[in-house]
Coordinates of C-alpha atoms in Angstrom, one line a residue:
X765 CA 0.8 -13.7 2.0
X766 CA 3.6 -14.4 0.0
X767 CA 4.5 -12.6 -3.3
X768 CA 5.4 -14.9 -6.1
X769 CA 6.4 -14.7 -9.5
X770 CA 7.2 -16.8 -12.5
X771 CA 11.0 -16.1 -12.8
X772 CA 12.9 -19.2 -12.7
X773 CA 16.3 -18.9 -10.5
X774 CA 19.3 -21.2 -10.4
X775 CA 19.7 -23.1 -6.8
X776 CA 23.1 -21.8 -6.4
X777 CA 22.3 -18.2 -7.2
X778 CA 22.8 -16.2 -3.6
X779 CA 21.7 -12.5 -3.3
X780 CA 24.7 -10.4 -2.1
X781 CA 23.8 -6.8 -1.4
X782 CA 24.9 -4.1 -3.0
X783 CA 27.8 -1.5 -2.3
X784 CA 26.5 2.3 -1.7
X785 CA 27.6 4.1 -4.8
X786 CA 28.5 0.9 -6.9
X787 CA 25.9 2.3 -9.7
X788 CA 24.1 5.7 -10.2
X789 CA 21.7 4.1 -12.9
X790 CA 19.9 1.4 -10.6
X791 CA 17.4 2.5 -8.4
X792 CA 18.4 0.8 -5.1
X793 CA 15.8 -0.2 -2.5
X794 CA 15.7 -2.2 1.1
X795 CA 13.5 -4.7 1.7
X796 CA 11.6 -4.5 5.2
X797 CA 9.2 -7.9 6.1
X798 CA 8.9 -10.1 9.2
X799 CA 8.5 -13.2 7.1
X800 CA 11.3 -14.6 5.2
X801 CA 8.9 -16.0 2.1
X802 CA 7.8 -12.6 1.4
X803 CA 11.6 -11.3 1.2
X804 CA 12.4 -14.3 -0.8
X805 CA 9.5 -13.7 -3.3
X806 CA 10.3 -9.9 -3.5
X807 CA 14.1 -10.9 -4.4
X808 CA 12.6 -12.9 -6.7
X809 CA 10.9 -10.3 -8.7
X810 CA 13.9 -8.5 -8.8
X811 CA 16.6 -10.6 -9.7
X812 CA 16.6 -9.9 -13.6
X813 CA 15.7 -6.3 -13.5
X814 CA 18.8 -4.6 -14.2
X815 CA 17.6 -1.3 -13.0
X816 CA 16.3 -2.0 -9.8
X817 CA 19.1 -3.6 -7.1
X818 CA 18.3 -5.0 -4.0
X819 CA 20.6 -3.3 -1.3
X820 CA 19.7 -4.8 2.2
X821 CA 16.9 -6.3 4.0
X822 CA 15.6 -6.6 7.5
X823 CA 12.8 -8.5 9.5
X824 CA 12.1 -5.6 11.4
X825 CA 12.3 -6.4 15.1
X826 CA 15.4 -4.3 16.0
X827 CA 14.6 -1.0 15.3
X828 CA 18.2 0.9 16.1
X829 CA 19.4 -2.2 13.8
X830 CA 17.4 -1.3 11.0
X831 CA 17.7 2.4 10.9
X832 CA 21.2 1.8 10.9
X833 CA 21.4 -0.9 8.4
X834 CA 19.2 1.7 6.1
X835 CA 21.5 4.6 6.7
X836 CA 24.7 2.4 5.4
X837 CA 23.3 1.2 2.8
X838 CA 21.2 4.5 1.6
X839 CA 18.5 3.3 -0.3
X840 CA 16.4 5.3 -2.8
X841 CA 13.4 3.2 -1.4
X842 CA 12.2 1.4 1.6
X843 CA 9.7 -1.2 0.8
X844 CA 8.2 -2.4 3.7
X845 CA 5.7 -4.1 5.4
X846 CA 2.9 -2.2 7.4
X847 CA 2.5 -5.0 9.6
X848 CA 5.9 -6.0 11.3
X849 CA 6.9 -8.1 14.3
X850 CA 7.1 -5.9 17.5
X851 CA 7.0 -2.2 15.7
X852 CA 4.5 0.0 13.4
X853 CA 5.8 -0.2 10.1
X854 CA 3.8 3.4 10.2
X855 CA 6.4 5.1 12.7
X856 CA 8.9 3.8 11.2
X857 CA 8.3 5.4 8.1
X858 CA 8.7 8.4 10.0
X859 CA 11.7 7.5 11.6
X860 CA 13.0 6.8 8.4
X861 CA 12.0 10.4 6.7
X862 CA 13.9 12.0 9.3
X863 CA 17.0 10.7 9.2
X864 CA 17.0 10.1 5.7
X865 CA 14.8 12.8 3.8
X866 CA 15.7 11.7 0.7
X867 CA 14.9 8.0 0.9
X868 CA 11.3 7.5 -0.3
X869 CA 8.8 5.0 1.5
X870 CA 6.3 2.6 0.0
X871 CA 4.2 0.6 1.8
X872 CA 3.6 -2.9 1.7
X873 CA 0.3 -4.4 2.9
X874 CA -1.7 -8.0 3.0
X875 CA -4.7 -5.8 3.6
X876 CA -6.3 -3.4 1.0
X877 CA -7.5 -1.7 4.7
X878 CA -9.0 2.1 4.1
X879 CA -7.9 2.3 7.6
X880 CA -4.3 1.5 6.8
X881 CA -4.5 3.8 3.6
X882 CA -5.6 6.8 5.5
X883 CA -3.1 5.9 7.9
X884 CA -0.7 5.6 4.8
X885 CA -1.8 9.2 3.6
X886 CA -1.0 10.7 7.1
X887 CA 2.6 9.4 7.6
X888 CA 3.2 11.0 4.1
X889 CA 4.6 7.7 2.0
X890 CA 5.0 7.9 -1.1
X891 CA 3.3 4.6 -2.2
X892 CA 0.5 2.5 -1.0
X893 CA 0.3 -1.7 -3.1
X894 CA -0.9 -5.0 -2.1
X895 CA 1.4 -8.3 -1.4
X896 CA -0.7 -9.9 -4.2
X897 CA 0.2 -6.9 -6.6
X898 CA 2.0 -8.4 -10.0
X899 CA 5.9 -8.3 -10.6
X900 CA 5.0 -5.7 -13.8
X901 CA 3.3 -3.7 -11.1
X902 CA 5.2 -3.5 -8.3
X903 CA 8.5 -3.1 -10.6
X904 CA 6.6 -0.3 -12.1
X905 CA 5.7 0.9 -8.6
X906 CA 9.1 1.7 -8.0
X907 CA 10.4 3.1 -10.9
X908 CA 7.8 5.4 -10.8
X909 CA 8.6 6.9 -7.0
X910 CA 12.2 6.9 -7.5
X911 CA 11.6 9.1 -10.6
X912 CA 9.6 11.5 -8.2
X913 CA 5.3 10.1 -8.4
X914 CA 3.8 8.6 -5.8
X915 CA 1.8 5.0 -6.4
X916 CA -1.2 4.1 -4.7
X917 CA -3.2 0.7 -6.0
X918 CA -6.8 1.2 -6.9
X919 CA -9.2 3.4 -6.0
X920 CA -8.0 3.0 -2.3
X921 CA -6.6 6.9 -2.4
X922 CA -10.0 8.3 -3.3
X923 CA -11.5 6.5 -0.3
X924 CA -8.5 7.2 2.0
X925 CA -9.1 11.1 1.1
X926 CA -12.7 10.6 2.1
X927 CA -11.7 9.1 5.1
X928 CA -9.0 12.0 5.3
X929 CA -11.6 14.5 5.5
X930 CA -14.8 13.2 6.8
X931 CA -12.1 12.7 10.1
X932 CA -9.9 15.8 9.9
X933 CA -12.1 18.4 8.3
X934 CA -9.9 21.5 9.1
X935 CA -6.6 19.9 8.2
X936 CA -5.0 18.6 4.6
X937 CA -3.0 15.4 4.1
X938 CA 0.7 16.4 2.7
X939 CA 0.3 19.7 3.9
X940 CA 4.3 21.3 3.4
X941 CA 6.3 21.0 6.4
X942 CA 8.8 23.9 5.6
X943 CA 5.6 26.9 6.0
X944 CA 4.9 26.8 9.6
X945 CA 7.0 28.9 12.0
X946 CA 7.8 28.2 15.5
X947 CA 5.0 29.6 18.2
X948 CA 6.7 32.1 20.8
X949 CA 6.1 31.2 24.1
X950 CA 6.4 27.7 23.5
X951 CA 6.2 27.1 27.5
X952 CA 3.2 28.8 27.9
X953 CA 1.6 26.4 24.9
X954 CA 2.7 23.1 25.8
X955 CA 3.2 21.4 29.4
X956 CA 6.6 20.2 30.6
X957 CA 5.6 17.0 29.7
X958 CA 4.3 17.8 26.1
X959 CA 7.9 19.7 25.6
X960 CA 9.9 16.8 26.6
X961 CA 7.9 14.4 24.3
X962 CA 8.1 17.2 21.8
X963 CA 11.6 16.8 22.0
X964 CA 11.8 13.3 21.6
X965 CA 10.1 13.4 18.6
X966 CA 12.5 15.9 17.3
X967 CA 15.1 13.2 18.0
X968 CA 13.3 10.7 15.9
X969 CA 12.1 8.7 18.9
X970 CA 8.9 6.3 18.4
X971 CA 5.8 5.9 20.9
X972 CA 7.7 3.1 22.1
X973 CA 10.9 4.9 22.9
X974 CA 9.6 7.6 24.4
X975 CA 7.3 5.1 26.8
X976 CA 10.8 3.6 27.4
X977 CA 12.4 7.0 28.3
X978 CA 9.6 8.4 30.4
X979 CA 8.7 4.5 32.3
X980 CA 4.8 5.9 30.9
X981 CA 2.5 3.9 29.3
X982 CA 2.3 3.9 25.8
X983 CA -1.3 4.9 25.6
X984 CA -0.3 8.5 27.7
X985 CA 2.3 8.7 25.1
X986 CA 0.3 8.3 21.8
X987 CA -2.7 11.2 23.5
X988 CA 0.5 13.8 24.3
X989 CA 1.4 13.3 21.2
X990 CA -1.9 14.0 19.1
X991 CA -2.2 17.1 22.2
X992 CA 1.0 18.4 21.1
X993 CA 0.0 18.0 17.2
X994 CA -3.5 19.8 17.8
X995 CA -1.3 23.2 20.0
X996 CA 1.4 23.4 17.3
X997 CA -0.6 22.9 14.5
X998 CA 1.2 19.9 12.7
X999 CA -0.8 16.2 11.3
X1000 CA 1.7 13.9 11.5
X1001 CA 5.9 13.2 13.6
X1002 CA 7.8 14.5 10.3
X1003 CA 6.3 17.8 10.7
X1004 CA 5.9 18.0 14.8
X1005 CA 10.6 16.9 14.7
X1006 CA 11.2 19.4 12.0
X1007 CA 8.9 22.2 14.4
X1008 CA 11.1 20.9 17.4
X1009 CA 14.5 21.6 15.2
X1010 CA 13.4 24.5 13.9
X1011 CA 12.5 25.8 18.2
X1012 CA 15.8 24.7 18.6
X1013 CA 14.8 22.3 21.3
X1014 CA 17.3 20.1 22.3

């Protein structure tokens, strides 16, 4: 579903992004979509806001292309599709928060899904709108995450925090990720498999990858992972790489 907008613009304007550092005033942000209309739109919206520049964009099918495309062009925000061509726009959200902590995430969705909010709250993103959101909004949206809040559209936080808890009633969404310590003994917690995965994600590898890396199925993959979350004591891949840095595993 395309975003559109009533700003006019000239046929022979062309979007050039920006240069990292060119200006500490604008709030810079990357553009992640699998369809073309919905990063044409979103350019759109943008084009005569002076304080919000768009620095780089990406379809989202080549993942090591992306992250690098987002780490030389260090945006303040990602906004990006939950829905992309060949990858979870959730884990790579993650992927995103560790390599660049201080790049915030919001999330961009057809589908005012519960599912896909609570799914939202776990990965820790800092914003949570609809493709048919208006250009005031979604402008606002961003101003307000770069300056530190965190935007979700609706009432659709209150029901993904019932959803949080009727499904995880002994954990907390956003729960900090610098307060845990690392468990002695980690070899008598975790199998060899489990410590190897464990270590992937500490390396900022997706389900995918690690499938890849291991020749295992995907689905053995996602279960060692939520086994590995549930013995450490961690809810989502931010926390479960930072607990693998901080065991110093390698």
């Amino acid at each position: 579903m395309a975003i559109t907008n009533t700003t006019s613009v000239s046929p022979t304007t062309q979007w050039q992004p920006e240069i990292a550092g060119e200006s500490t005033k604008q709030t810079r942000v990357f553009l992640v979509d699998d369809h073309e209309v919905v990063r044409r739109g979103l350019r759109m919206i943008f084009v005569n806001d002076g304080d919000i520049v768009i620095v780089g964009e990406a379809d989202g099918k080549d993942h090591d292309a992306l992250l690098k495309n987002i780490e030389t062009t260090q945006p303040d925000i990602v906004l990006m599709d939950i829905r992309l061509d060949g990858m979870d726009g959730f884990e790579l959200s993650t992927q995103i928060k560790i390599s660049r902590p201080k790049t915030k995430v919001i999330m961009l969705t057809g589908y005012e899904s519960e599912l896909y909010a609570s799914e939202a709250l776990f990965h820790r993103v800092n914003g949570f709108i609809t493709k048919e959101s208006s250009k005031d909004f979604i402008c606002t949206a961003i101003r307000m995450v770069a300056l530190g809040g965190s935007v979700w559209q609706g009432d659709i936080l209150f029901h993904a925090i019932k959803s949080w808890a009727h499904t995880n009633p002994s954990s907390t969404p956003n729960t900090p990720t610098n307060n845990f310590k690392p468990i002695n003994n980690l070899k008598d917690r975790l199998t060899s498999r489990e410590i190897q995965v464990l270590i992937a994600l500490g390396q900022g590898l997706s389900n995918k990858d690690i499938s890849k890396r291991f020749n295992l199925p995907e689905l053995i993959v996602k279960k060692t992972v939520h086994n590995i979350f549930c013995k450490i004591g961690v809810s989502n891949r931010t926390q479960a790489a930072l607990f693998a840095q901080k065991s110093g595993l390698e």
